[in-house]
Structure formats: C-alpha cells, structure tokens
mmCIF file of C-alpha atoms and ligand atoms in Angstrom:
data_model
loop_
_atom_site.group_PDB
_atom_site.id
_atom_site.type_symbol
_atom_site.label_atom_id
_atom_site.label_comp_id
_atom_site.label_asym_id
_atom_site.label_seq_id
_atom_site.Cartn_x
_atom_site.Cartn_y
_atom_site.Cartn_z
ATOM 1 C CA MET A 177 0.000 0.000 0.000
ATOM 2 C CA LYS A 178 1.322 3.407 -0.940
ATOM 3 C CA ASN A 179 -0.344 6.606 0.040
ATOM 4 C CA GLU A 180 1.401 9.898 0.315
ATOM 5 C CA GLY A 181 0.067 13.163 1.674
ATOM 6 C CA LYS A 182 -3.110 13.502 3.687
ATOM 7 C CA TYR A 183 -5.612 10.695 3.682
ATOM 8 C CA VAL A 184 -8.449 9.127 5.616
ATOM 9 C CA LEU A 185 -8.050 5.487 6.620
ATOM 10 C CA VAL A 186 -11.279 3.534 7.060
ATOM 11 C CA VAL A 187 -11.046 0.037 8.485
ATOM 12 C CA GLY A 188 -14.319 -1.821 8.561
ATOM 13 C CA SER A 189 -17.053 -3.824 6.957
ATOM 14 C CA SER A 190 -18.211 -4.159 3.397
ATOM 15 C CA ASN A 191 -21.602 -5.769 2.734
ATOM 16 C CA MET A 192 -23.869 -6.395 -0.193
ATOM 17 C CA ASP A 193 -27.179 -4.775 0.791
ATOM 18 C CA LEU A 194 -30.373 -6.546 -0.293
ATOM 19 C CA ASN A 195 -33.013 -3.839 0.075
ATOM 20 C CA MET A 196 -36.764 -4.287 0.205
ATOM 21 C CA TYR A 197 -38.834 -1.109 -0.060
ATOM 22 C CA SER A 198 -42.397 -1.649 1.078
ATOM 23 C CA LYS A 199 -45.270 0.299 2.542
ATOM 24 C CA ARG A 200 -44.755 -1.025 6.042
ATOM 25 C CA PHE A 201 -42.722 -3.563 7.993
ATOM 26 C CA PRO A 202 -44.267 -7.021 8.444
ATOM 27 C CA THR A 203 -45.007 -8.142 12.001
ATOM 28 C CA PRO A 204 -43.577 -11.538 13.149
ATOM 29 C CA GLY A 205 -45.249 -14.322 11.161
ATOM 30 C CA GLU A 206 -46.836 -11.929 8.651
ATOM 31 C CA THR A 207 -46.147 -11.614 4.889
ATOM 32 C CA VAL A 208 -46.340 -8.174 3.304
ATOM 33 C CA THR A 209 -46.376 -8.133 -0.507
ATOM 34 C CA GLY A 210 -46.040 -5.375 -3.111
ATOM 35 C CA GLY A 211 -42.488 -4.317 -2.259
ATOM 36 C CA THR A 212 -39.646 -3.330 -4.576
ATOM 37 C CA PHE A 213 -36.248 -5.005 -4.404
ATOM 38 C CA THR A 214 -32.792 -3.541 -5.081
ATOM 39 C CA GLN A 215 -29.247 -4.761 -4.500
ATOM 40 C CA SER A 216 -26.638 -2.155 -3.603
ATOM 41 C CA PHE A 217 -23.237 -1.675 -2.027
ATOM 42 C CA GLY A 218 -23.153 -1.251 1.755
ATOM 43 C CA GLY A 219 -21.400 -2.080 5.004
ATOM 44 C CA LYS A 220 -20.657 0.706 7.480
ATOM 45 C CA GLY A 221 -16.929 0.791 6.752
ATOM 46 C CA ALA A 222 -17.213 0.807 2.964
ATOM 47 C CA ASN A 223 -20.065 3.353 3.156
ATOM 48 C CA GLN A 224 -17.877 5.701 5.198
ATOM 49 C CA ALA A 225 -15.005 5.245 2.753
ATOM 50 C CA VAL A 226 -17.263 6.259 -0.161
ATOM 51 C CA ALA A 227 -18.572 9.277 1.771
ATOM 52 C CA SER A 228 -14.993 10.279 2.534
ATOM 53 C CA ILE A 229 -13.663 10.071 -1.006
ATOM 54 C CA ARG A 230 -16.727 11.696 -2.598
ATOM 55 C CA SER A 231 -16.347 14.622 -0.225
ATOM 56 C CA GLY A 232 -12.825 15.183 -1.481
ATOM 57 C CA SER A 233 -10.288 13.276 0.628
ATOM 58 C CA ASN A 234 -7.855 10.607 -0.468
ATOM 59 C CA THR A 235 -9.189 7.476 1.168
ATOM 60 C CA VAL A 236 -7.746 4.069 1.999
ATOM 61 C CA PHE A 237 -10.035 1.175 2.945
ATOM 62 C CA ILE A 238 -8.936 -1.976 4.785
ATOM 63 C CA GLY A 239 -11.296 -4.902 5.320
ATOM 64 C CA LYS A 240 -12.015 -8.484 4.343
ATOM 65 C CA VAL A 241 -14.413 -9.859 1.719
ATOM 66 C CA GLY A 242 -15.087 -13.368 0.445
ATOM 67 C CA ASN A 243 -13.547 -14.456 -2.837
ATOM 68 C CA ASP A 244 -17.058 -14.687 -4.313
ATOM 69 C CA THR A 245 -19.248 -12.664 -6.675
ATOM 70 C CA PHE A 246 -20.316 -10.160 -4.010
ATOM 71 C CA GLY A 247 -16.741 -9.763 -2.773
ATOM 72 C CA THR A 248 -15.251 -9.071 -6.182
ATOM 73 C CA GLN A 249 -18.122 -6.728 -7.124
ATOM 74 C CA MET A 250 -17.707 -4.749 -3.895
ATOM 75 C CA LEU A 251 -13.957 -4.418 -4.364
ATOM 76 C CA GLU A 252 -14.307 -3.341 -7.980
ATOM 77 C CA HIS A 253 -16.889 -0.757 -6.999
ATOM 78 C CA LEU A 254 -14.707 0.748 -4.242
ATOM 79 C CA ALA A 255 -11.727 0.887 -6.591
ATOM 80 C CA ASN A 256 -13.910 2.605 -9.233
ATOM 81 C CA GLU A 257 -14.768 5.245 -6.645
ATOM 82 C CA GLY A 258 -11.016 5.922 -6.422
ATOM 83 C CA ILE A 259 -10.500 4.338 -2.998
ATOM 84 C CA ASP A 260 -7.171 2.602 -2.313
ATOM 85 C CA THR A 261 -8.290 -1.007 -1.740
ATOM 86 C CA SER A 262 -4.873 -2.631 -1.876
ATOM 87 C CA GLY A 263 -5.202 -3.552 1.820
ATOM 88 C CA VAL A 264 -8.489 -5.421 1.382
ATOM 89 C CA ILE A 265 -8.119 -9.183 1.826
ATOM 90 C CA LEU A 266 -10.045 -11.634 -0.372
ATOM 91 C CA ASP A 267 -10.686 -14.745 1.722
ATOM 92 C CA PRO A 268 -11.536 -17.891 -0.277
ATOM 93 C CA ASP A 269 -12.836 -19.719 2.813
ATOM 94 C CA ILE A 270 -15.750 -17.492 3.789
ATOM 95 C CA VAL A 271 -18.644 -15.699 2.135
ATOM 96 C CA SER A 272 -18.828 -11.909 1.889
ATOM 97 C CA GLY A 273 -20.950 -9.898 4.311
ATOM 98 C CA VAL A 274 -24.624 -9.466 3.423
ATOM 99 C CA ALA A 275 -27.295 -7.193 4.905
ATOM 100 C CA ILE A 276 -31.031 -7.700 4.483
ATOM 101 C CA ILE A 277 -32.670 -4.284 4.781
ATOM 102 C CA LEU A 278 -36.367 -3.439 5.037
ATOM 103 C CA ILE A 279 -37.340 0.171 4.323
ATOM 104 C CA ASP A 280 -40.878 1.438 4.929
ATOM 105 C CA SER A 281 -42.739 4.327 3.301
ATOM 106 C CA LYS A 282 -41.534 6.726 6.029
ATOM 107 C CA GLY A 283 -37.909 5.936 5.151
ATOM 108 C CA GLN A 284 -37.320 4.029 8.393
ATOM 109 C CA ASN A 285 -35.302 0.833 8.207
ATOM 110 C CA MET A 286 -34.639 -2.513 9.864
ATOM 111 C CA ILE A 287 -31.331 -4.222 9.124
ATOM 112 C CA SER A 288 -30.138 -7.774 9.698
ATOM 113 C CA VAL A 289 -26.485 -8.497 8.890
ATOM 114 C CA ALA A 290 -24.641 -11.760 8.199
ATOM 115 C CA PRO A 291 -21.086 -10.452 8.670
ATOM 116 C CA GLY A 292 -19.260 -13.340 6.937
ATOM 117 C CA ALA A 293 -15.735 -12.229 5.982
ATOM 118 C CA ASN A 294 -15.958 -8.960 7.937
ATOM 119 C CA LYS A 295 -15.684 -10.885 11.196
ATOM 120 C CA LYS A 296 -12.674 -12.842 9.928
ATOM 121 C CA LEU A 297 -10.459 -9.758 9.770
ATOM 122 C CA VAL A 298 -7.966 -10.377 12.583
ATOM 123 C CA LYS A 299 -5.186 -8.261 14.017
ATOM 124 C CA GLU A 300 -2.509 -10.406 12.290
ATOM 125 C CA ASP A 301 -4.015 -9.210 8.988
ATOM 126 C CA LEU A 302 -2.796 -5.708 9.865
ATOM 127 C CA LYS A 303 0.888 -6.600 10.092
ATOM 128 C CA ASP A 304 1.703 -4.997 6.725
ATOM 129 C CA ALA A 305 -0.522 -2.000 7.401
ATOM 130 C CA THR A 306 1.384 -0.343 10.263
ATOM 131 C CA ASP A 307 2.765 2.389 7.983
ATOM 132 C CA ILE A 308 -0.604 3.131 6.487
ATOM 133 C CA ILE A 309 -2.123 3.498 9.971
ATOM 134 C CA GLU A 310 0.745 5.603 11.321
ATOM 135 C CA ASN A 311 0.746 7.983 8.359
ATOM 136 C CA ALA A 312 -3.009 8.512 8.083
ATOM 137 C CA THR A 313 -4.358 11.981 8.852
ATOM 138 C CA VAL A 314 -7.591 10.538 10.260
ATOM 139 C CA VAL A 315 -8.510 6.935 11.027
ATOM 140 C CA ILE A 316 -12.156 5.944 11.432
ATOM 141 C CA LEU A 317 -13.574 2.611 12.621
ATOM 142 C CA GLN A 318 -17.033 1.202 13.303
ATOM 143 C CA MET A 319 -18.092 -1.958 15.140
ATOM 144 C CA GLU A 320 -18.892 -4.483 12.428
ATOM 145 C CA ILE A 321 -15.343 -5.828 12.848
ATOM 146 C CA ARG A 322 -13.593 -7.565 15.756
ATOM 147 C CA LEU A 323 -12.657 -5.673 18.875
ATOM 148 C CA GLU A 324 -9.053 -6.971 18.630
ATOM 149 C CA VAL A 325 -8.699 -5.102 15.310
ATOM 150 C CA ILE A 326 -10.194 -1.928 16.777
ATOM 151 C CA ARG A 327 -7.894 -2.139 19.795
ATOM 152 C CA GLU A 328 -4.792 -2.680 17.642
ATOM 153 C CA ILE A 329 -5.512 0.235 15.299
ATOM 154 C CA PHE A 330 -6.376 2.751 18.005
ATOM 155 C CA GLY A 331 -3.231 1.670 19.892
ATOM 156 C CA ILE A 332 -1.058 2.574 16.885
ATOM 157 C CA ALA A 333 -3.043 5.715 16.005
ATOM 158 C CA SER A 334 -2.851 7.150 19.521
ATOM 159 C CA GLU A 335 0.929 6.706 19.688
ATOM 160 C CA LYS A 336 1.392 8.492 16.373
ATOM 161 C CA LYS A 337 -1.160 11.249 17.102
ATOM 162 C CA VAL A 338 -3.366 10.297 14.159
ATOM 163 C CA ILE A 339 -6.867 11.803 14.636
ATOM 164 C CA SER A 340 -9.038 8.814 15.539
ATOM 165 C CA ILE A 341 -12.811 8.425 15.323
ATOM 166 C CA LEU A 342 -14.926 5.542 16.601
ATOM 167 C CA ASN A 343 -18.456 5.221 15.301
ATOM 168 C CA PRO A 344 -19.802 2.755 17.910
ATOM 169 C CA ALA A 345 -22.325 1.172 15.569
ATOM 170 C CA PRO A 346 -23.799 -1.361 15.913
ATOM 171 C CA PHE A 347 -23.254 -0.965 19.666
ATOM 172 C CA LYS A 348 -21.176 -3.489 21.585
ATOM 173 C CA GLU A 349 -19.464 -3.013 24.927
ATOM 174 C CA ILE A 350 -16.073 -1.398 24.461
ATOM 175 C CA PRO A 351 -13.373 -1.538 27.170
ATOM 176 C CA LEU A 352 -12.601 1.874 28.633
ATOM 177 C CA GLU A 353 -8.889 1.493 27.873
ATOM 178 C CA VAL A 354 -9.804 1.359 24.155
ATOM 179 C CA LEU A 355 -12.203 4.316 24.378
ATOM 180 C CA LYS A 356 -9.526 6.419 26.077
ATOM 181 C CA LYS A 357 -7.317 6.082 22.997
ATOM 182 C CA VAL A 358 -10.000 7.545 20.703
ATOM 183 C CA ASP A 359 -10.219 11.276 19.970
ATOM 184 C CA ILE A 360 -13.863 11.426 18.856
ATOM 185 C CA ILE A 361 -16.769 9.041 19.327
ATOM 186 C CA THR A 362 -19.910 9.409 17.228
ATOM 187 C CA PRO A 363 -22.806 7.409 18.710
ATOM 188 C CA ASN A 364 -26.435 7.947 17.829
ATOM 189 C CA GLU A 365 -28.711 8.659 20.779
ATOM 190 C CA ASN A 366 -29.438 5.022 21.467
ATOM 191 C CA GLU A 367 -25.773 4.010 21.272
ATOM 192 C CA LEU A 368 -24.852 6.913 23.578
ATOM 193 C CA TYR A 369 -27.165 5.661 26.331
ATOM 194 C CA LYS A 370 -25.972 2.072 25.903
ATOM 195 C CA LEU A 371 -22.368 3.210 26.195
ATOM 196 C CA HIS A 372 -23.201 5.323 29.263
ATOM 197 C CA ASN A 373 -24.950 2.367 30.862
ATOM 198 C CA SER A 374 -22.120 -0.042 29.986
ATOM 199 C CA LEU A 375 -19.683 2.205 31.889
ATOM 200 C CA GLY A 376 -21.833 1.888 35.015
ATOM 201 C CA PHE A 377 -23.678 5.242 34.985
ATOM 202 C CA LYS A 378 -27.359 5.623 35.942
ATOM 203 C CA GLU A 379 -29.940 6.799 33.401
ATOM 204 C CA GLN A 380 -30.621 10.570 33.277
ATOM 205 C CA GLN A 381 -34.207 11.843 33.155
ATOM 206 C CA GLU A 382 -34.022 15.405 31.761
ATOM 207 C CA ASN A 383 -35.180 16.700 28.364
ATOM 208 C CA LEU A 384 -33.196 15.676 25.275
ATOM 209 C CA HIS A 385 -30.387 18.260 25.245
ATOM 210 C CA GLU A 386 -29.960 18.355 29.024
ATOM 211 C CA LYS A 387 -29.913 14.591 29.132
ATOM 212 C CA ILE A 388 -27.329 14.281 26.352
ATOM 213 C CA SER A 389 -25.236 17.024 27.930
ATOM 214 C CA LYS A 390 -25.152 15.227 31.293
ATOM 215 C CA VAL A 391 -24.458 11.838 29.746
ATOM 216 C CA ALA A 392 -21.624 13.339 27.687
ATOM 217 C CA ASN A 393 -20.172 14.987 30.805
ATOM 218 C CA ASP A 394 -20.208 11.611 32.577
ATOM 219 C CA LEU A 395 -18.321 10.104 29.636
ATOM 220 C CA HIS A 396 -15.800 12.967 29.718
ATOM 221 C CA THR A 397 -15.008 12.049 33.333
ATOM 222 C CA CYS A 398 -13.953 8.595 32.026
ATOM 223 C CA GLY A 399 -11.431 10.187 29.656
ATOM 224 C CA ILE A 400 -13.531 10.343 26.476
ATOM 225 C CA ASN A 401 -12.766 13.787 25.094
ATOM 226 C CA THR A 402 -15.066 14.507 22.169
ATOM 227 C CA ILE A 403 -18.536 13.111 21.630
ATOM 228 C CA ILE A 404 -20.744 13.873 18.652
ATOM 229 C CA VAL A 405 -24.231 12.429 19.068
ATOM 230 C CA THR A 406 -26.107 12.053 15.796
ATOM 231 C CA LEU A 407 -29.833 12.649 16.298
ATOM 232 C CA GLY A 408 -31.381 11.809 12.918
ATOM 233 C CA ASN A 409 -33.958 14.435 12.001
ATOM 234 C CA LYS A 410 -32.967 16.473 15.087
ATOM 235 C CA GLY A 411 -29.429 17.254 13.872
ATOM 236 C CA CYS A 412 -26.544 16.445 16.198
ATOM 237 C CA PHE A 413 -25.064 17.442 19.555
ATOM 238 C CA VAL A 414 -21.376 18.061 20.120
ATOM 239 C CA SER A 415 -19.667 17.815 23.496
ATOM 240 C CA ASP A 416 -16.057 18.897 23.218
ATOM 241 C CA ARG A 417 -14.158 18.726 26.491
ATOM 242 C CA LYS A 418 -10.920 20.084 25.025
ATOM 243 C CA ASN A 419 -12.512 23.398 24.095
ATOM 244 C CA GLY A 420 -15.016 23.288 26.972
ATOM 245 C CA GLU A 421 -17.991 23.548 24.579
ATOM 246 C CA GLN A 422 -21.320 21.831 24.093
ATOM 247 C CA TYR A 423 -23.543 22.829 21.158
ATOM 248 C CA HIS A 424 -26.372 21.606 18.993
ATOM 249 C CA VAL A 425 -26.094 21.589 15.204
ATOM 250 C CA SER A 426 -29.625 22.004 13.858
ATOM 251 C CA ALA A 427 -31.242 19.537 11.521
ATOM 252 C CA ILE A 428 -31.749 20.557 7.911
ATOM 253 C CA GLN A 429 -35.346 20.125 6.797
ATOM 254 C CA VAL A 430 -35.620 17.657 3.886
ATOM 255 C CA SER A 431 -38.043 14.959 2.733
ATOM 256 C CA ALA A 432 -36.258 11.811 3.816
ATOM 257 C CA ILE A 433 -36.986 8.699 1.783
ATOM 258 C CA ASP A 434 -34.236 6.320 2.946
ATOM 259 C CA ALA A 435 -31.994 6.781 5.984
ATOM 260 C CA VAL A 436 -29.814 3.707 5.284
ATOM 261 C CA GLY A 437 -26.191 4.842 5.380
ATOM 262 C CA ALA A 438 -26.999 8.394 6.556
ATOM 263 C CA GLY A 439 -24.980 7.892 9.753
ATOM 264 C CA ASP A 440 -22.130 6.502 7.667
ATOM 265 C CA CYS A 441 -22.341 9.529 5.412
ATOM 266 C CA PHE A 442 -22.049 11.791 8.474
ATOM 267 C CA ASN A 443 -19.020 9.874 9.746
ATOM 268 C CA GLY A 444 -17.215 9.615 6.410
ATOM 269 C CA VAL A 445 -17.629 13.333 5.720
ATOM 270 C CA LEU A 446 -16.613 14.251 9.279
ATOM 271 C CA ALA A 447 -13.373 12.262 8.834
ATOM 272 C CA SER A 448 -12.811 13.756 5.406
ATOM 273 C CA ARG A 449 -13.252 17.362 6.529
ATOM 274 C CA LEU A 450 -11.054 16.880 9.607
ATOM 275 C CA SER A 451 -8.345 15.480 7.339
ATOM 276 C CA LYS A 452 -8.679 18.648 5.235
ATOM 277 C CA GLY A 453 -7.933 20.708 8.356
ATOM 278 C CA ASP A 454 -11.420 21.981 9.251
ATOM 279 C CA ASN A 455 -12.077 22.590 12.937
ATOM 280 C CA LEU A 456 -14.570 20.342 14.738
ATOM 281 C CA ARG A 457 -17.551 22.695 14.418
ATOM 282 C CA THR A 458 -17.086 23.245 10.672
ATOM 283 C CA ALA A 459 -16.402 19.560 9.968
ATOM 284 C CA THR A 460 -19.547 18.632 11.931
ATOM 285 C CA ARG A 461 -21.647 21.119 9.963
ATOM 286 C CA TYR A 462 -20.385 19.689 6.664
ATOM 287 C CA ALA A 463 -21.169 16.161 7.908
ATOM 288 C CA ASN A 464 -24.669 17.248 8.935
ATOM 289 C CA VAL A 465 -25.295 18.856 5.539
ATOM 290 C CA ALA A 466 -24.021 15.759 3.716
ATOM 291 C CA ALA A 467 -26.247 13.411 5.736
ATOM 292 C CA SER A 468 -29.273 15.599 4.959
ATOM 293 C CA ILE A 469 -28.587 15.026 1.246
ATOM 294 C CA ALA A 470 -28.014 11.283 1.680
ATOM 295 C CA VAL A 471 -31.456 10.687 3.245
ATOM 296 C CA THR A 472 -33.172 12.061 0.125
ATOM 297 C CA ARG A 473 -31.680 9.225 -1.980
ATOM 298 C CA THR A 474 -31.948 5.457 -1.956
ATOM 299 C CA GLY A 475 -29.242 2.977 -1.005
ATOM 300 C CA ALA A 476 -26.173 3.389 1.174
ATOM 301 C CA GLN A 477 -23.129 4.095 -1.002
ATOM 302 C CA SER A 478 -25.336 5.226 -3.882
ATOM 303 C CA SER A 479 -26.737 7.991 -1.651
ATOM 304 C CA MET A 480 -23.401 9.571 -0.685
ATOM 305 C CA PRO A 481 -23.155 13.147 -1.978
ATOM 306 C CA PHE A 482 -20.194 14.595 -3.867
ATOM 307 C CA TRP A 483 -18.203 17.577 -2.617
ATOM 308 C CA ASN A 484 -19.786 20.109 -5.027
ATOM 309 C CA GLU A 485 -23.276 19.207 -3.719
ATOM 310 C CA ILE A 486 -22.210 19.439 -0.078
ATOM 311 C CA GLU A 487 -20.394 22.722 -0.569
ATOM 312 C CA LYS A 488 -23.331 24.289 -2.461
ATOM 313 C CA LYS A 489 -25.773 23.436 0.311
ATOM 314 C CA PHE A 490 -23.321 24.486 3.032
ATOM 315 C CA ILE A 491 -22.899 27.926 1.403
ATOM 316 C CA GLU A 492 -26.701 28.347 1.146
ATOM 317 C CA LEU A 493 -27.058 27.574 4.844
ATOM 318 C CA TYR A 494 -24.043 29.109 6.524
ATOM 319 C CA GLU A 495 -22.540 31.842 4.335
HETATM 320 O O1 RIB B 239 -25.231 1.722 8.196
HETATM 321 C C1 RIB B 239 -25.890 1.094 7.139
HETATM 322 C C2 RIB B 239 -25.202 -0.194 6.816
HETATM 323 O O2 RIB B 239 -25.368 -1.081 7.907
HETATM 324 C C3 RIB B 239 -25.765 -0.918 5.620
HETATM 325 O O3 RIB B 239 -25.155 -0.548 4.420
HETATM 326 C C4 RIB B 239 -25.597 -2.391 5.995
HETATM 327 O O4 RIB B 239 -24.735 -3.079 5.152
HETATM 328 C C5 RIB B 239 -25.139 -2.398 7.446
HETATM 329 O O5 RIB B 239 -23.775 -2.609 7.558
#
C-alpha cells in the first residue's frame, strides 16, 4: 500500500445490501407483498469510505471480503470510486458480508447483517498495514469488525497522534482502555445511552439536550474527550471537552426517503473534513449537511453526496 500526503483510513465492513422497499414492515409471522427489491453496495466501513472520497479526501479502505461474486463486485466498486483497496483481503474460505434491509414508506429501516468475511479480519491481517495506519491523517472505525482489530488500530493511532474516530455502531461493549485512545466518538442517541450504561452510569431523566449534555459529561469524566451524538432528524449534539464547549447543530429540513447509510455519510464526511484541516464545528456542519442530502436518496453508497453538492448546500445555509 502506498499513500502519500493527507488521507483518511477507514477500516471496517463491506456488505452487499439486499433492500426491500415496502409500505410497512411485516409483524412476526406476517407476509407483506407489493415491495420493490434492489441490491446495492453497503457495510458501514465501505459506506464511510465512499462518503470520505466523494467529499474530497484521499481514502484508503482496509477490510475483508469473500472471494465470491459479491466480494469481487464490492472491491471493484470501491476501486472505481477511487479508494485505495490494496489492503483489502479476499478470503476464499468465507462468504462476503450481506445485509437484508427493510425500508418502509416513512424511510425508516430494519437491518439484519450476516457479517461473513468482515468478522474474519484479525489483528494479524494488519501486520503490513502499520505504515498506512501511522501515516493517516484521520482513522475511522465502526463496530462491524472484531474488537481486537479496533484495539490494535487505536493503539497505533494514539501513539502516532493520528486523529481517531470511533463510530460505535452497531453498539457493543467497548473496554474503557480502548475508548480512552480515541479522539472522537460518534454514537447515535441510542448508542450513547448504551455506552453510558455499559460504563456503570445511571440513566438521566431530563429533556433531550440536558440529558445528552449530562451523559456526555459523565463520559468525559472517564477520559472520552469529544462526543458527537447524531440525532437523525434532530441534527446532532457536540460535546467537546478540550474546548469546553457543548452545542447543537440544527437539523436541515428535507423529505427523507431512505436513511440507510446516513450515519455513515455523516461519519465519512466528518473524517474527510477533519483530514482537510477543518475545525470540529465546521467539519460537523459539513457532515450534517451531507447526511441531509443522503437521506433524500436510496441505497447506502449510492446515496453519498459529492463535494460540489455538499459545498453548495453548506454555502446556502451558513454563508
Ligand atoms: O449503516 C448502514 C449499513 O449497515 C448498511 O449498508 C448495511 O450493510 C449495514 O452494515
């Protein structure tokens, strides 16, 4: 792997998404007919890599796919986007990751993932990637891969002062010693409360912003410095201990049709803008704008906006 200059490193999952758009979700035991089916490229890691490169940053993706039709299609697609995929491993002994996604007429979704090769990425697979981790401007991980991989990468990144982001999705308990090595965590509201609870804190009862503020302050006391809570159609909330600030970034009103990958869009663009040198507030605003575009389109990677679209909307809103 060769990558010179500034770049975002994404290590994570790549899935083939099998999407079913229908009026409503079935209840257990029920069959709902009349839906529309599409197949598209997904996986939280690969989605974030596409969001990062489309928003203008050189991007390297490391992960594992099966040596099967889905795996080769996913790799070809990422390479066509311009992403450096030379660190992706094709494993002949396991199938590629697949996600079955139901989307209702309100744009809400339910996702069930068979991780396949994603869960076979082990820390030994990273032995040739030390340079690429150490020289990244920003490294971003999610939780569809093994904890041992997450631990290893954040260990290297924190020693070399690489800006590190953990998107704790889907939520799993994370040891505090790993969290302390991360610069920014980006849970959604639900993941934030699960994380808070997993670290032994009691639930807070106040209104949304007060509650998030208190929960974030609790997490700061554990050594977690920057928390960005994504709130869907309510925007996001930033708690930045370093600068002693907490603020809300307002939602942008749009007609959402499909929220699949919107969180990944936010994360990929956040990483991309931080690697370009934006401060936290500006990078978060760009990420929020980008996610508001993504929800107006179908699919995960197919919904990621390009830099000219993000910049145009950002100028309309903030300048
Ligand atoms: O965040 C959305 C993604 O979650 C989908 O693309 C699906 O593959 C699952 O990983």
